[in-house]
Amino acid sequence: MSHVEHTTLDPLGADESRALLMTAEIGRLAFTDEHGPTVEPFGFALEGPHVVIAVGARSGARAAVGQAVAFQVDELDLVHRTGWSVVAVGTLHRADPETSARPEPWPGGDDERALLVVRVERLSGRRLRRDPRRAEPSASR
Amino acid sequence: MSHVEHTTLDPLGADESRALLMTAEIGRLAFTDEHGPTVEPFGFALEGPHVVIAVGARSGARAAVGQAVAFQVDELDLVHRTGWSVVAVGTLHRADPETSARPEPWPGGDDERALLVVRVERLSGRRLRRDPRRAEPSASR
């Protein structure tokens, strides 16, 4: 392939990962349902370090309470080949009924919602950037 | 909340899910690494019903060969509250060295790539749409 882009994936620290997580509106929850692994998009709110989602009655995520899950957010620019991805890993719990977190009820789909919380134990991320040193054409090759 | 949107989540059949999968450029692979569940975005290509991705040397997905994984694609319109999400579930294998699939090497990040394939056993999806009947204001409430 003559047009392979030269890009670099930089790991992100927890502080930067958290700052990026705060900018996102939608994330994707990876969990296991009766058919195996699956992923569903959700709106979310942060409550301290934890991720609160509003889950409809028909979402398989309701049955995932107690599981170790991953909640991933990203911003990807396919044209410029830049972007970032952040993953929060923790156990899924029912939210404290007293929670003040008000996650966007997205995707919607029904009215009966349960608030669930990912109690985040590990936050990590990666940023993709173009590497200018390597992107320069080399006449010697 | 006074501005709850009335939306409907419709399940999608395998044919429609596959047609939508073909329109996507990037998907997100949910697998388990040494830290637990995680999600990574990848470019992909389809080979028959299966999903082929190009995985860099530092991706944890290399160690997920043999796992049941989920590959999810979506298109979400947060403003109009519409969109869809499709999930392909299957076992992750090394791709046949003879494969003609040429997945976009995204996210990039290094040059040494392995082609992996999700041998899809189950394809499902959901479409979110606004429900006009329920979105009309009701003066009687």
PDB file of N, CA and C in Angstrom, chain A residues 30-103:
ATOM      1  N   ALA A  30     -19.831  -2.066  27.081  1.00  0.00           N
ATOM      2  CA  ALA A  30     -19.574  -3.460  26.689  1.00  0.00           C
ATOM      3  C   ALA A  30     -19.865  -4.348  27.888  1.00  0.00           C
ATOM      4  N   PHE A  31     -20.767  -5.296  27.668  1.00  0.00           N
ATOM      5  CA  PHE A  31     -21.140  -6.203  28.749  1.00  0.00           C
ATOM      6  C   PHE A  31     -21.507  -7.538  28.117  1.00  0.00           C
ATOM      7  N   THR A  32     -21.969  -8.461  28.937  1.00  0.00           N
ATOM      8  CA  THR A  32     -22.338  -9.776  28.429  1.00  0.00           C
ATOM      9  C   THR A  32     -23.815 -10.000  28.690  1.00  0.00           C
ATOM     10  N   ASP A  33     -24.549 -10.355  27.613  1.00  0.00           N
ATOM     11  CA  ASP A  33     -25.952 -10.714  27.824  1.00  0.00           C
ATOM     12  C   ASP A  33     -26.121 -12.215  27.585  1.00  0.00           C
ATOM     13  N   GLU A  34     -27.361 -12.654  27.448  1.00  0.00           N
ATOM     14  CA  GLU A  34     -27.580 -14.100  27.345  1.00  0.00           C
ATOM     15  C   GLU A  34     -27.024 -14.687  26.058  1.00  0.00           C
ATOM     16  N   HIS A  35     -26.703 -13.824  25.081  1.00  0.00           N
ATOM     17  CA  HIS A  35     -26.152 -14.306  23.811  1.00  0.00           C
ATOM     18  C   HIS A  35     -24.630 -14.200  23.751  1.00  0.00           C
ATOM     19  N   GLY A  36     -24.027 -13.575  24.746  1.00  0.00           N
ATOM     20  CA  GLY A  36     -22.576 -13.389  24.711  1.00  0.00           C
ATOM     21  C   GLY A  36     -22.226 -11.921  24.847  1.00  0.00           C
ATOM     22  N   PRO A  37     -21.030 -11.548  24.402  1.00  0.00           N
ATOM     23  CA  PRO A  37     -20.618 -10.149  24.547  1.00  0.00           C
ATOM     24  C   PRO A  37     -21.459  -9.251  23.657  1.00  0.00           C
ATOM     25  N   THR A  38     -21.702  -8.037  24.108  1.00  0.00           N
ATOM     26  CA  THR A  38     -22.445  -7.073  23.301  1.00  0.00           C
ATOM     27  C   THR A  38     -22.050  -5.662  23.699  1.00  0.00           C
ATOM     28  N   VAL A  39     -22.479  -4.699  22.899  1.00  0.00           N
ATOM     29  CA  VAL A  39     -22.161  -3.289  23.119  1.00  0.00           C
ATOM     30  C   VAL A  39     -23.423  -2.480  22.859  1.00  0.00           C
ATOM     31  N   GLU A  40     -23.742  -1.569  23.767  1.00  0.00           N
ATOM     32  CA  GLU A  40     -24.875  -0.657  23.556  1.00  0.00           C
ATOM     33  C   GLU A  40     -24.441   0.775  23.835  1.00  0.00           C
ATOM     34  N   PRO A  41     -24.866   1.717  22.966  1.00  0.00           N
ATOM     35  CA  PRO A  41     -24.581   3.135  23.235  1.00  0.00           C
ATOM     36  C   PRO A  41     -25.545   3.715  24.262  1.00  0.00           C
ATOM     37  N   PHE A  42     -24.999   4.580  25.115  1.00  0.00           N
ATOM     38  CA  PHE A  42     -25.804   5.244  26.141  1.00  0.00           C
ATOM     39  C   PHE A  42     -25.322   6.674  26.338  1.00  0.00           C
ATOM     40  N   GLY A  43     -26.253   7.580  26.622  1.00  0.00           N
ATOM     41  CA  GLY A  43     -25.882   8.839  27.233  1.00  0.00           C
ATOM     42  C   GLY A  43     -25.432   8.566  28.665  1.00  0.00           C
ATOM     43  N   PHE A  44     -24.701   9.498  29.251  1.00  0.00           N
ATOM     44  CA  PHE A  44     -24.185   9.232  30.595  1.00  0.00           C
ATOM     45  C   PHE A  44     -23.935  10.543  31.325  1.00  0.00           C
ATOM     46  N   ALA A  45     -23.772  10.421  32.634  1.00  0.00           N
ATOM     47  CA  ALA A  45     -23.340  11.535  33.470  1.00  0.00           C
ATOM     48  C   ALA A  45     -22.267  11.002  34.398  1.00  0.00           C
ATOM     49  N   LEU A  46     -21.387  11.886  34.834  1.00  0.00           N
ATOM     50  CA  LEU A  46     -20.363  11.468  35.787  1.00  0.00           C
ATOM     51  C   LEU A  46     -20.809  11.826  37.194  1.00  0.00           C
ATOM     52  N   GLU A  47     -20.530  10.915  38.112  1.00  0.00           N
ATOM     53  CA  GLU A  47     -20.777  11.181  39.533  1.00  0.00           C
ATOM     54  C   GLU A  47     -19.455  10.899  40.232  1.00  0.00           C
ATOM     55  N   GLY A  48     -18.706  11.946  40.502  1.00  0.00           N
ATOM     56  CA  GLY A  48     -17.332  11.736  40.923  1.00  0.00           C
ATOM     57  C   GLY A  48     -16.613  10.974  39.824  1.00  0.00           C
ATOM     58  N   PRO A  49     -15.922   9.893  40.169  1.00  0.00           N
ATOM     59  CA  PRO A  49     -15.192   9.162  39.133  1.00  0.00           C
ATOM     60  C   PRO A  49     -16.055   8.155  38.385  1.00  0.00           C
ATOM     61  N   HIS A  50     -17.323   8.056  38.754  1.00  0.00           N
ATOM     62  CA  HIS A  50     -18.142   6.962  38.244  1.00  0.00           C
ATOM     63  C   HIS A  50     -19.071   7.408  37.118  1.00  0.00           C
ATOM     64  N   VAL A  51     -19.497   6.437  36.314  1.00  0.00           N
ATOM     65  CA  VAL A  51     -20.293   6.700  35.111  1.00  0.00           C
ATOM     66  C   VAL A  51     -21.725   6.224  35.360  1.00  0.00           C
ATOM     67  N   VAL A  52     -22.686   7.138  35.263  1.00  0.00           N
ATOM     68  CA  VAL A  52     -24.094   6.808  35.485  1.00  0.00           C
ATOM     69  C   VAL A  52     -24.828   6.813  34.143  1.00  0.00           C
ATOM     70  N   ILE A  53     -25.582   5.757  33.878  1.00  0.00           N
ATOM     71  CA  ILE A  53     -26.367   5.649  32.640  1.00  0.00           C
ATOM     72  C   ILE A  53     -27.823   5.377  32.998  1.00  0.00           C
ATOM     73  N   ALA A  54     -28.720   5.763  32.081  1.00  0.00           N
ATOM     74  CA  ALA A  54     -30.159   5.520  32.251  1.00  0.00           C
ATOM     75  C   ALA A  54     -30.552   4.422  31.272  1.00  0.00           C
ATOM     76  N   VAL A  55     -31.000   3.308  31.804  1.00  0.00           N
ATOM     77  CA  VAL A  55     -31.182   2.094  31.009  1.00  0.00           C
ATOM     78  C   VAL A  55     -32.667   1.775  30.888  1.00  0.00           C
ATOM     79  N   GLY A  56     -33.127   1.605  29.638  1.00  0.00           N
ATOM     80  CA  GLY A  56     -34.522   1.279  29.401  1.00  0.00           C
ATOM     81  C   GLY A  56     -34.853  -0.151  29.790  1.00  0.00           C
ATOM     82  N   ALA A  57     -36.158  -0.402  29.848  1.00  0.00           N
ATOM     83  CA  ALA A  57     -36.635  -1.700  30.344  1.00  0.00           C
ATOM     84  C   ALA A  57     -36.177  -2.854  29.469  1.00  0.00           C
ATOM     85  N   ARG A  58     -35.999  -2.591  28.163  1.00  0.00           N
ATOM     86  CA  ARG A  58     -35.673  -3.692  27.263  1.00  0.00           C
ATOM     87  C   ARG A  58     -34.180  -3.856  27.021  1.00  0.00           C
ATOM     88  N   SER A  59     -33.370  -3.025  27.668  1.00  0.00           N
ATOM     89  CA  SER A  59     -31.927  -3.159  27.472  1.00  0.00           C
ATOM     90  C   SER A  59     -31.386  -4.355  28.242  1.00  0.00           C
ATOM     91  N   GLY A  60     -30.541  -5.120  27.586  1.00  0.00           N
ATOM     92  CA  GLY A  60     -29.878  -6.234  28.253  1.00  0.00           C
ATOM     93  C   GLY A  60     -28.942  -5.790  29.361  1.00  0.00           C
ATOM     94  N   ALA A  61     -28.608  -4.493  29.381  1.00  0.00           N
ATOM     95  CA  ALA A  61     -27.680  -4.011  30.409  1.00  0.00           C
ATOM     96  C   ALA A  61     -28.270  -4.150  31.806  1.00  0.00           C
ATOM     97  N   ARG A  62     -29.604  -4.190  31.883  1.00  0.00           N
ATOM     98  CA  ARG A  62     -30.198  -4.350  33.223  1.00  0.00           C
ATOM     99  C   ARG A  62     -29.766  -5.644  33.883  1.00  0.00           C
ATOM    100  N   ALA A  63     -29.607  -6.673  33.041  1.00  0.00           N
ATOM    101  CA  ALA A  63     -29.231  -7.979  33.586  1.00  0.00           C
ATOM    102  C   ALA A  63     -27.731  -8.092  33.829  1.00  0.00           C
ATOM    103  N   ALA A  64     -26.989  -7.025  33.486  1.00  0.00           N
ATOM    104  CA  ALA A  64     -25.534  -7.081  33.636  1.00  0.00           C
ATOM    105  C   ALA A  64     -25.062  -6.513  34.970  1.00  0.00           C
ATOM    106  N   VAL A  65     -25.992  -6.127  35.839  1.00  0.00           N
ATOM    107  CA  VAL A  65     -25.600  -5.620  37.164  1.00  0.00           C
ATOM    108  C   VAL A  65     -24.769  -6.692  37.869  1.00  0.00           C
ATOM    109  N   GLY A  66     -23.636  -6.271  38.395  1.00  0.00           N
ATOM    110  CA  GLY A  66     -22.718  -7.199  39.038  1.00  0.00           C
ATOM    111  C   GLY A  66     -21.551  -7.605  38.155  1.00  0.00           C
ATOM    112  N   GLN A  67     -21.687  -7.370  36.845  1.00  0.00           N
ATOM    113  CA  GLN A  67     -20.596  -7.719  35.925  1.00  0.00           C
ATOM    114  C   GLN A  67     -19.492  -6.657  35.922  1.00  0.00           C
ATOM    115  N   ALA A  68     -18.279  -7.100  35.600  1.00  0.00           N
ATOM    116  CA  ALA A  68     -17.221  -6.171  35.192  1.00  0.00           C
ATOM    117  C   ALA A  68     -17.532  -5.748  33.763  1.00  0.00           C
ATOM    118  N   VAL A  69     -17.608  -4.449  33.540  1.00  0.00           N
ATOM    119  CA  VAL A  69     -17.988  -3.912  32.233  1.00  0.00           C
ATOM    120  C   VAL A  69     -16.978  -2.847  31.816  1.00  0.00           C
ATOM    121  N   ALA A  70     -17.023  -2.490  30.537  1.00  0.00           N
ATOM    122  CA  ALA A  70     -16.201  -1.392  30.024  1.00  0.00           C
ATOM    123  C   ALA A  70     -17.128  -0.350  29.430  1.00  0.00           C
ATOM    124  N   PHE A  71     -16.855   0.914  29.727  1.00  0.00           N
ATOM    125  CA  PHE A  71     -17.598   2.022  29.126  1.00  0.00           C
ATOM    126  C   PHE A  71     -16.596   2.845  28.331  1.00  0.00           C
ATOM    127  N   GLN A  72     -16.828   2.921  27.021  1.00  0.00           N
ATOM    128  CA  GLN A  72     -15.828   3.521  26.131  1.00  0.00           C
ATOM    129  C   GLN A  72     -16.395   4.754  25.450  1.00  0.00           C
ATOM    130  N   VAL A  73     -15.590   5.803  25.377  1.00  0.00           N
ATOM    131  CA  VAL A  73     -15.951   6.996  24.617  1.00  0.00           C
ATOM    132  C   VAL A  73     -14.809   7.295  23.653  1.00  0.00           C
ATOM    133  N   ASP A  74     -15.136   7.914  22.548  1.00  0.00           N
ATOM    134  CA  ASP A  74     -14.075   8.282  21.622  1.00  0.00           C
ATOM    135  C   ASP A  74     -14.504   9.471  20.792  1.00  0.00           C
ATOM    136  N   GLU A  75     -13.529  10.040  20.115  1.00  0.00           N
ATOM    137  CA  GLU A  75     -13.778  11.062  19.103  1.00  0.00           C
ATOM    138  C   GLU A  75     -12.782  10.768  17.997  1.00  0.00           C
ATOM    139  N   LEU A  76     -13.295  10.414  16.837  1.00  0.00           N
ATOM    140  CA  LEU A  76     -12.458   9.887  15.766  1.00  0.00           C
ATOM    141  C   LEU A  76     -12.629  10.754  14.529  1.00  0.00           C
ATOM    142  N   ASP A  77     -11.526  11.224  13.992  1.00  0.00           N
ATOM    143  CA  ASP A  77     -11.557  12.024  12.769  1.00  0.00           C
ATOM    144  C   ASP A  77     -10.937  11.176  11.667  1.00  0.00           C
ATOM    145  N   LEU A  78     -11.820  10.573  10.863  1.00  0.00           N
ATOM    146  CA  LEU A  78     -11.343   9.640   9.847  1.00  0.00           C
ATOM    147  C   LEU A  78     -10.593  10.348   8.736  1.00  0.00           C
ATOM    148  N   VAL A  79     -10.922  11.611   8.509  1.00  0.00           N
ATOM    149  CA  VAL A  79     -10.280  12.335   7.419  1.00  0.00           C
ATOM    150  C   VAL A  79      -8.840  12.691   7.793  1.00  0.00           C
ATOM    151  N   HIS A  80      -8.683  13.236   8.982  1.00  0.00           N
ATOM    152  CA  HIS A  80      -7.347  13.668   9.388  1.00  0.00           C
ATOM    153  C   HIS A  80      -6.586  12.585  10.152  1.00  0.00           C
ATOM    154  N   ARG A  81      -7.251  11.472  10.374  1.00  0.00           N
ATOM    155  CA  ARG A  81      -6.625  10.343  11.056  1.00  0.00           C
ATOM    156  C   ARG A  81      -6.075  10.749  12.415  1.00  0.00           C
ATOM    157  N   THR A  82      -6.909  11.465  13.138  1.00  0.00           N
ATOM    158  CA  THR A  82      -6.571  11.796  14.515  1.00  0.00           C
ATOM    159  C   THR A  82      -7.757  11.398  15.371  1.00  0.00           C
ATOM    160  N   GLY A  83      -7.572  11.457  16.675  1.00  0.00           N
ATOM    161  CA  GLY A  83      -8.673  11.147  17.570  1.00  0.00           C
ATOM    162  C   GLY A  83      -8.172  10.555  18.862  1.00  0.00           C
ATOM    163  N   TRP A  84      -9.110  10.163  19.672  1.00  0.00           N
ATOM    164  CA  TRP A  84      -8.770   9.559  20.953  1.00  0.00           C
ATOM    165  C   TRP A  84      -9.863   8.583  21.351  1.00  0.00           C
ATOM    166  N   SER A  85      -9.501   7.692  22.253  1.00  0.00           N
ATOM    167  CA  SER A  85     -10.436   6.705  22.781  1.00  0.00           C
ATOM    168  C   SER A  85     -10.117   6.499  24.260  1.00  0.00           C
ATOM    169  N   VAL A  86     -11.133   6.529  25.085  1.00  0.00           N
ATOM    170  CA  VAL A  86     -10.957   6.355  26.538  1.00  0.00           C
ATOM    171  C   VAL A  86     -11.862   5.222  27.006  1.00  0.00           C
ATOM    172  N   VAL A  87     -11.344   4.361  27.873  1.00  0.00           N
ATOM    173  CA  VAL A  87     -12.101   3.229  28.397  1.00  0.00           C
ATOM    174  C   VAL A  87     -12.106   3.282  29.924  1.00  0.00           C
ATOM    175  N   ALA A  88     -13.299   3.217  30.498  1.00  0.00           N
ATOM    176  CA  ALA A  88     -13.474   3.136  31.953  1.00  0.00           C
ATOM    177  C   ALA A  88     -13.956   1.726  32.278  1.00  0.00           C
ATOM    178  N   VAL A  89     -13.248   1.058  33.152  1.00  0.00           N
ATOM    179  CA  VAL A  89     -13.585  -0.320  33.496  1.00  0.00           C
ATOM    180  C   VAL A  89     -13.980  -0.389  34.968  1.00  0.00           C
ATOM    181  N   GLY A  90     -15.042  -1.110  35.242  1.00  0.00           N
ATOM    182  CA  GLY A  90     -15.458  -1.279  36.631  1.00  0.00           C
ATOM    183  C   GLY A  90     -16.663  -2.192  36.697  1.00  0.00           C
ATOM    184  N   THR A  91     -17.210  -2.318  37.890  1.00  0.00           N
ATOM    185  CA  THR A  91     -18.367  -3.182  38.089  1.00  0.00           C
ATOM    186  C   THR A  91     -19.643  -2.367  37.940  1.00  0.00           C
ATOM    187  N   LEU A  92     -20.650  -2.987  37.295  1.00  0.00           N
ATOM    188  CA  LEU A  92     -21.942  -2.320  37.090  1.00  0.00           C
ATOM    189  C   LEU A  92     -22.846  -2.563  38.297  1.00  0.00           C
ATOM    190  N   HIS A  93     -23.353  -1.453  38.841  1.00  0.00           N
ATOM    191  CA  HIS A  93     -24.248  -1.518  40.008  1.00  0.00           C
ATOM    192  C   HIS A  93     -25.527  -0.756  39.706  1.00  0.00           C
ATOM    193  N   ARG A  94     -26.555  -0.995  40.502  1.00  0.00           N
ATOM    194  CA  ARG A  94     -27.679  -0.059  40.503  1.00  0.00           C
ATOM    195  C   ARG A  94     -27.209   1.228  41.170  1.00  0.00           C
ATOM    196  N   ALA A  95     -27.640   2.376  40.629  1.00  0.00           N
ATOM    197  CA  ALA A  95     -27.230   3.650  41.218  1.00  0.00           C
ATOM    198  C   ALA A  95     -27.937   3.849  42.554  1.00  0.00           C
ATOM    199  N   ASP A  96     -27.268   4.564  43.428  1.00  0.00           N
ATOM    200  CA  ASP A  96     -27.875   5.004  44.679  1.00  0.00           C
ATOM    201  C   ASP A  96     -29.149   5.789  44.342  1.00  0.00           C
ATOM    202  N   PRO A  97     -30.298   5.436  44.950  1.00  0.00           N
ATOM    203  CA  PRO A  97     -31.530   6.178  44.632  1.00  0.00           C
ATOM    204  C   PRO A  97     -31.409   7.677  44.916  1.00  0.00           C
ATOM    205  N   GLU A  98     -30.465   8.044  45.775  1.00  0.00           N
ATOM    206  CA  GLU A  98     -30.269   9.462  46.115  1.00  0.00           C
ATOM    207  C   GLU A  98     -29.337  10.175  45.140  1.00  0.00           C
ATOM    208  N   THR A  99     -28.879   9.478  44.122  1.00  0.00           N
ATOM    209  CA  THR A  99     -27.899  10.114  43.234  1.00  0.00           C
ATOM    210  C   THR A  99     -28.448  11.387  42.623  1.00  0.00           C
ATOM    211  N   SER A 100     -27.551  12.361  42.486  1.00  0.00           N
ATOM    212  CA  SER A 100     -27.943  13.596  41.810  1.00  0.00           C
ATOM    213  C   SER A 100     -27.579  13.543  40.329  1.00  0.00           C
ATOM    214  N   ALA A 101     -26.964  12.456  39.887  1.00  0.00           N
ATOM    215  CA  ALA A 101     -26.570  12.357  38.474  1.00  0.00           C
ATOM    216  C   ALA A 101     -27.819  12.251  37.605  1.00  0.00           C
ATOM    217  N   ARG A 102     -27.824  12.982  36.523  1.00  0.00           N
ATOM    218  CA  ARG A 102     -28.971  13.005  35.602  1.00  0.00           C
ATOM    219  C   ARG A 102     -28.477  12.713  34.197  1.00  0.00           C
ATOM    220  N   PRO A 103     -28.203  11.435  33.924  1.00  0.00           N
ATOM    221  CA  PRO A 103     -27.725  11.119  32.580  1.00  0.00           C
ATOM    222  C   PRO A 103     -28.808  11.360  31.548  1.00  0.00           C
TER     223      PRO A 103
END
